[in-house]
XYZ file of C-alpha atoms in Angstrom:
356
model
C 35.498 17.118 -22.200
C 33.177 18.481 -19.567
C 33.995 17.237 -16.057
C 31.472 15.220 -14.081
C 30.891 16.549 -10.561
C 29.835 14.054 -7.917
C 29.251 15.871 -4.585
C 29.411 13.569 -1.596
C 30.895 10.611 -3.478
C 34.132 9.625 -1.780
C 37.264 8.185 -3.334
C 37.273 4.434 -2.692
C 39.948 2.291 -1.143
C 40.239 -1.588 0.174
C 41.477 -7.066 2.548
C 42.159 -11.012 3.190
C 41.577 -14.771 3.636
C 43.037 -18.117 2.698
C 40.766 -18.903 -0.261
C 42.612 -19.927 -3.465
C 43.426 -17.588 -6.298
C 41.037 -17.482 -9.235
C 41.794 -19.011 -12.599
C 41.684 -17.288 -16.008
C 39.001 -14.660 -16.587
C 35.900 -15.334 -18.659
C 35.677 -12.746 -21.446
C 32.278 -11.615 -22.812
C 31.429 -12.373 -26.422
C 32.666 -9.312 -28.353
C 30.585 -10.274 -31.409
C 27.466 -9.095 -29.586
C 28.706 -5.552 -29.081
C 27.674 -4.210 -32.477
C 24.038 -5.120 -31.873
C 23.734 -4.246 -28.213
C 22.147 -0.810 -28.587
C 19.106 -2.331 -30.296
C 18.293 -4.220 -27.087
C 17.597 -1.045 -25.109
C 15.607 2.146 -25.614
C 17.098 5.187 -23.867
C 14.984 7.918 -22.275
C 16.026 11.299 -20.889
C 14.497 11.557 -17.380
C 16.264 14.750 -16.285
C 14.579 17.132 -13.870
C 15.091 20.222 -16.052
C 16.129 21.151 -19.594
C 19.379 22.925 -18.746
C 20.463 21.726 -15.301
C 22.940 18.885 -14.825
C 20.990 15.834 -13.650
C 22.293 12.467 -12.388
C 20.239 9.283 -11.870
C 22.019 7.036 -9.362
C 19.767 4.208 -8.205
C 16.617 2.291 -9.232
C 14.542 -0.252 -7.287
C 12.193 -2.988 -8.465
C 9.193 -0.639 -8.130
C 10.912 1.570 -10.758
C 11.519 4.390 -8.295
C 14.694 6.263 -9.261
C 16.896 8.327 -6.939
C 19.395 10.986 -7.959
C 20.299 14.637 -7.736
C 20.449 17.764 -9.901
C 22.313 21.063 -9.947
C 19.368 23.479 -9.883
C 19.024 27.246 -9.582
C 18.486 26.640 -5.841
C 21.597 24.495 -5.487
C 22.309 20.769 -5.573
C 19.131 18.915 -4.615
C 18.286 15.231 -4.270
C 15.151 13.766 -5.794
C 13.114 10.603 -6.289
C 11.249 9.884 -9.521
C 8.248 7.556 -9.199
C 7.173 4.919 -11.733
C 4.748 7.368 -13.348
C 7.472 9.985 -13.840
C 6.580 12.325 -10.964
C 9.486 14.038 -9.164
C 9.667 14.458 -5.374
C 12.433 16.754 -4.171
C 13.940 15.498 -0.917
C 13.457 17.621 2.182
C 16.566 19.300 3.559
C 17.786 19.042 7.168
C 17.669 22.236 9.181
C 20.582 24.456 8.164
C 21.453 22.490 5.019
C 21.557 24.157 1.610
C 21.723 21.039 -0.574
C 21.412 17.279 -0.772
C 22.055 14.258 -2.991
C 20.475 10.803 -3.236
C 22.723 7.840 -4.021
C 20.735 4.741 -3.075
C 17.089 3.673 -2.863
C 15.838 0.473 -1.243
C 13.121 -1.867 -2.479
C 10.579 -0.076 -0.261
C 11.640 3.480 -1.100
C 14.122 4.384 1.641
C 16.865 6.764 0.474
C 20.552 7.122 1.371
C 22.555 10.193 0.462
C 24.221 13.328 1.769
C 23.244 16.755 3.040
C 25.438 19.782 2.324
C 25.935 22.863 4.505
C 27.173 26.411 3.819
C 30.280 25.683 5.910
C 31.347 23.020 3.400
C 30.360 20.142 5.706
C 28.889 17.028 4.037
C 26.828 14.786 6.306
C 25.450 11.316 5.558
C 21.654 11.412 5.506
C 18.726 8.961 5.490
C 15.148 9.459 4.333
C 12.607 6.782 5.363
C 10.550 7.712 2.286
C 10.691 10.356 -0.470
C 8.477 12.687 1.615
C 10.035 12.034 5.047
C 12.079 14.429 7.088
C 15.734 13.396 6.801
C 17.828 11.984 9.604
C 21.387 13.291 9.648
C 23.771 10.540 10.697
C 26.515 11.117 13.275
C 30.028 11.943 12.124
C 33.555 11.211 13.301
C 34.474 14.880 13.142
C 35.588 14.968 9.522
C 34.311 17.209 6.738
C 33.232 14.647 4.117
C 30.600 12.016 4.929
C 28.260 10.106 2.653
C 25.621 7.349 2.758
C 25.766 5.272 -0.439
C 23.369 2.350 0.022
C 20.303 1.272 2.002
C 18.094 -1.824 2.261
C 14.484 -2.433 3.300
C 15.583 -3.161 6.879
C 16.786 0.413 7.204
C 20.462 -0.549 7.213
C 22.466 2.321 5.721
C 26.070 2.033 4.530
C 28.618 4.619 3.551
C 31.817 6.341 4.582
C 32.779 8.748 7.352
C 35.944 10.823 7.432
C 37.755 11.552 10.677
C 39.561 14.846 11.422
C 42.804 13.394 10.045
C 41.217 12.598 6.674
C 41.080 8.810 7.213
C 37.966 7.186 5.687
C 35.869 4.690 7.658
C 33.195 2.340 6.243
C 30.077 2.136 8.405
C 26.673 0.519 8.845
C 23.926 2.541 10.544
C 20.663 0.919 11.719
C 17.550 3.090 11.411
C 15.577 0.951 13.899
C 18.058 1.376 16.747
C 20.053 4.396 15.566
C 23.156 2.272 16.220
C 26.411 2.828 14.370
C 29.076 0.227 13.470
C 32.493 0.914 11.937
C 33.512 -1.969 9.658
C 37.274 -1.775 10.076
C 39.870 -2.395 7.348
C 41.969 -5.188 5.873
C 45.047 -4.130 7.779
C 45.496 -0.623 6.400
C 44.086 2.816 7.168
C 41.040 3.435 4.977
C 37.790 1.693 4.137
C 34.583 2.656 2.324
C 31.185 0.937 2.064
C 29.343 1.257 -1.241
C 26.319 -1.072 -1.185
C 24.320 -3.457 1.005
C 21.990 -6.272 -0.037
C 18.682 -7.365 1.506
C 20.439 -9.757 3.901
C 22.820 -7.106 5.240
C 25.998 -8.099 3.389
C 28.103 -5.051 2.541
C 30.582 -4.446 -0.267
C 33.100 -1.692 -0.815
C 36.845 -1.235 -0.527
C 39.515 -1.236 2.161
C 43.264 -0.809 2.411
C 45.342 -3.904 3.092
C 48.494 -3.885 5.224
C 50.585 -2.830 2.226
C 48.301 0.130 1.541
C 46.773 -1.419 -1.600
C 43.120 -0.861 -2.454
C 41.092 -4.115 -2.319
C 37.468 -5.118 -2.894
C 35.893 -6.296 0.344
C 32.763 -7.964 1.673
C 31.478 -7.521 5.241
C 28.938 -9.428 7.334
C 28.188 -9.058 11.002
C 29.098 -12.709 11.626
C 32.450 -12.779 9.765
C 33.509 -9.156 9.648
C 35.483 -7.909 6.653
C 37.061 -10.308 4.150
C 39.002 -9.863 0.935
C 36.993 -10.464 -2.237
C 39.515 -10.040 -5.068
C 41.273 -13.384 -5.630
C 42.679 -12.632 -9.055
C 46.443 -13.077 -8.961
C 47.180 -10.413 -11.580
C 45.399 -7.665 -9.686
C 47.188 -4.996 -7.669
C 43.968 -3.251 -6.633
C 40.201 -3.523 -6.832
C 36.899 -2.222 -5.488
C 33.355 -3.528 -5.025
C 30.569 -1.108 -5.961
C 27.394 -3.208 -5.998
C 26.139 -6.484 -4.486
C 23.176 -8.756 -5.215
C 21.379 -11.309 -3.021
C 23.624 -14.074 -4.389
C 26.614 -12.158 -2.971
C 28.100 -11.506 -6.401
C 29.955 -8.183 -6.463
C 30.163 -5.638 -9.273
C 33.318 -3.569 -9.434
C 36.712 -3.450 -11.081
C 40.274 -4.598 -10.681
C 43.445 -3.062 -12.059
C 46.849 -4.479 -12.799
C 50.309 -3.195 -13.539
C 50.216 -0.239 -15.900
C 47.152 1.262 -14.241
C 44.562 -0.222 -16.611
C 41.165 -0.845 -14.996
C 39.031 -3.847 -15.975
C 35.327 -4.143 -15.139
C 34.600 -7.356 -13.229
C 31.915 -9.303 -11.397
C 33.256 -11.422 -8.527
C 31.469 -14.494 -7.168
C 31.249 -15.399 -3.478
C 34.768 -16.919 -3.581
C 36.268 -13.816 -5.167
C 36.616 -15.404 -8.605
C 36.110 -12.866 -11.437
C 33.183 -14.366 -13.368
C 33.588 -11.954 -16.254
C 35.581 -8.920 -17.215
C 35.511 -6.280 -19.902
C 37.088 -3.119 -21.265
C 37.004 -1.424 -24.676
C 40.770 -1.125 -24.871
C 40.992 2.156 -22.980
C 42.334 2.606 -19.468
C 39.168 2.682 -17.342
C 36.309 0.203 -17.000
C 33.982 -0.671 -14.133
C 30.748 -2.482 -13.342
C 28.710 -0.428 -10.898
C 25.824 -2.785 -10.117
C 24.644 -6.376 -10.580
C 21.038 -7.535 -10.187
C 19.753 -10.824 -8.789
C 19.686 -12.321 -12.302
C 23.406 -11.661 -12.632
C 23.138 -8.810 -15.149
C 25.910 -6.271 -14.543
C 26.076 -2.649 -15.736
C 28.813 -0.036 -15.800
C 30.959 1.913 -18.226
C 34.279 1.833 -20.067
C 36.316 4.233 -22.157
C 37.540 3.580 -25.675
C 41.238 3.648 -26.631
C 43.157 6.810 -27.536
C 40.973 9.225 -25.594
C 37.660 7.918 -26.939
C 34.344 8.553 -25.238
C 32.966 6.597 -22.303
C 30.064 4.260 -23.079
C 27.645 2.445 -20.812
C 27.938 -1.319 -20.906
C 26.134 -4.369 -19.609
C 26.677 -8.092 -19.352
C 23.869 -10.653 -19.293
C 24.575 -14.334 -18.549
C 22.036 -15.233 -21.266
C 22.492 -12.463 -23.848
C 26.191 -11.683 -23.510
C 27.787 -8.239 -23.385
C 26.888 -4.985 -25.062
C 27.026 -1.218 -25.057
C 24.168 1.105 -24.178
C 22.899 3.886 -26.451
C 23.323 7.531 -25.450
C 20.748 10.272 -25.981
C 20.509 11.720 -29.473
C 23.711 13.636 -30.177
C 25.147 12.647 -26.804
C 28.877 12.286 -26.374
C 29.040 9.607 -23.686
C 26.989 7.670 -21.167
C 27.549 5.873 -17.860
C 25.318 3.158 -16.384
C 25.071 3.210 -12.589
C 22.352 0.811 -11.383
C 19.960 -1.912 -12.599
C 16.781 -3.448 -11.185
C 15.536 -7.018 -11.476
C 13.438 -6.276 -14.551
C 16.573 -5.009 -16.269
C 15.883 -1.271 -16.272
C 19.131 0.678 -16.002
C 19.786 4.221 -14.790
C 22.778 6.502 -15.162
C 23.695 9.661 -17.027
C 25.312 11.078 -20.126
C 26.100 14.359 -21.848
C 23.428 15.871 -24.069
C 25.883 16.792 -26.831
C 29.388 16.074 -28.056
C 30.339 19.650 -27.122
C 29.592 18.988 -23.451
C 25.988 20.102 -22.950
C 24.058 19.548 -19.713
C 24.454 16.165 -18.061
C 21.257 14.169 -18.567
C 19.728 11.551 -16.264
C 19.125 8.477 -18.404
C 16.840 5.456 -18.180
C 17.532 2.453 -20.391
C 14.495 0.223 -20.891
C 15.070 -3.299 -22.228
C 12.718 -4.914 -24.705
C 9.788 -6.442 -22.821
C 10.197 -4.488 -19.592
């Protein structure tokens, strides 16, 4: 199987309060899976016919942010609602970029890459703006993963010793806040909602990876309250403070999950393989992600709707696998998949639900 390269995306890791443990998990209705593909039309929105292309984020104006491996290097882009592509401007001295998050008003969070191998977190106020390179802690790998309409940017900085630090950066004041941990060494911030609540992961005192939520008033708190979990991570957050992510238990099997504000897993899913995750959840509570099938089967995109149940997403014609990465309020989903079972170019994908 062809490997997926994700420049600038850092390995995630995760903390605690006295809220009670969650009860049994709610399992999506498996009877809906066979009919799920009919609910969505899939469209290839790649930037070129042969270059690997990855769609990472979509806002409610149907602007899509991502990056592609082009003949000029790895370059970030924004696709507008009409299908036009704007390539993001590079900082002085940089030879590449990636876009990972786009806000409701078109602000972009991502990374800039340099010939020395340095990755710096970067912010674009609009698709045509000059980028602002965020400060670093002296480490080599730095990335901005999410941004909201207030210009609050979240991501992860690495220090010279390789320790990862979750941060919030404010565009209006150029101020920088490290979010701390849950008692361990590392933390990473993955998304921020309109109100400024952050989700991601942090190490606890035992060194275990845990899903976290951060606010300026309360600081960092543990999200995962499921007693059978030995690790978890939060990847996406909506305005209701529900988190999309995963938890894993003994044996190393990941289960996709959406956690409510108390840390209760509202739903979970996996195909029977070893890896499953929800990457995003919109304000209607629809979650999207991916899971692998048992015995080395392919990865498929999946979604869960509180009204329509769970389902898988179609891949492009002849495609081997697909991964869903973000969803907007209308229900449009972006992600990527291979163009053929033999491992052709990675294709940026847009899934359009009926009626949207």
